[in-house]
Amino acid sequence: MAVRGAIQLRPFMWEMIPDYRLGHMSGRSSGFRDSWLAQRAAVMAGSGGCCAEVYSCIFDYNTPRIALIKSRKVGLLNRVIQLLILAYVIGWVFVWEKGYQDFDSVVSSVTLKVKGVAVTNTSDLGYRIWDVADYVLPAQQENAFFVMTNLILTPNQTQGRCPELPDTSTVCISDQNCTLDYVGTHSNGVQTGRCVAYDKSVKTCEVKAWCPVENDTTVPKPAFLRAAENFTVLIKNNIWYPKFNFSKRNILQNISAEYLKNCVYDREKHPFCPIFRLGSLVEEAGESFKDMAVLGGVMGIQISWNCDLDKKHTYCVPKYSIRRLDNREFDHNVSPGYNFR
């Protein structure tokens, strides 16, 4: 069937304007129109492809295809997996680990004050009162304090010549066994090269030293200052969380001056009292103060602050834990305790 119409020539493009008065077009003219539309789309794609992509992204809407599976097993498995994921996110991440919170390390300072008085009465020293200035050596340390509990006295020492303390390296028979100006690792002085009597039965090499030399083979037992068991120490701990600008100290707001004068730390009755009795500290670590006071020891007091600032600040409180640091081995008790000259 013939098609009526007009064909007009334009640069770079063919365009056919059909006469729509007829009811249909032939197959030949339809194929020609499709070819023309394809050519026009190619031209527009080359010139305005970017605009078309932007237009498509803004105004086009895509939906995924949903498949409905009617199976109790598959449905139950799906819900169980969803519940496990939900329980992990809510229970573990948010409730237990508090994943929504921010954390900060604490900046801390500790100061200590020891109090107590002891009395001794010996043949060497006579009647004597011991206060903090006598048994706390040195007076201040960084995050630590030292309390003397036992001591070996060597009274009336003067610099001079005297026999060395007997041991395998100092016992002698004649001067040939001693070396002039020799200083051993455990010597109390410098040898003079002479062999002299230490007592009626033993001779040792003579030394230039503080005489008489100290004899530390016998340690006083019970401890010389066993009354130190009742000494007390006030621990002041100040903390600061710089990220949250939050500060606090272990003397809590509800602790009054009157309470501080009378309280002593007790895990059950007074868990927030910052005053500690030395004997109770050692007992808290499962040790005996009377035994440890003879040879000395090292105790550690750990102050833990685990503050959740989502709650009231009154819930931010210290927790004390005490243990002995120089663990004593009963089957290998070499150089036990803590001492110095």
PDB file of C-alpha atoms in Angstrom, residues 8 28 251 303:
ATOM      1  CA  GLN A   8      12.192  17.139   3.360  1.00  0.00           C
ATOM      2  CA  ARG A  28       8.750  -0.802   4.622  1.00  0.00           C
ATOM      3  CA  ILE A 251      38.129  11.489 100.031  1.00  0.00           C
ATOM      4  CA  ILE A 303      43.395   2.112  93.557  1.00  0.00           C
TER       5      ILE A 303
END
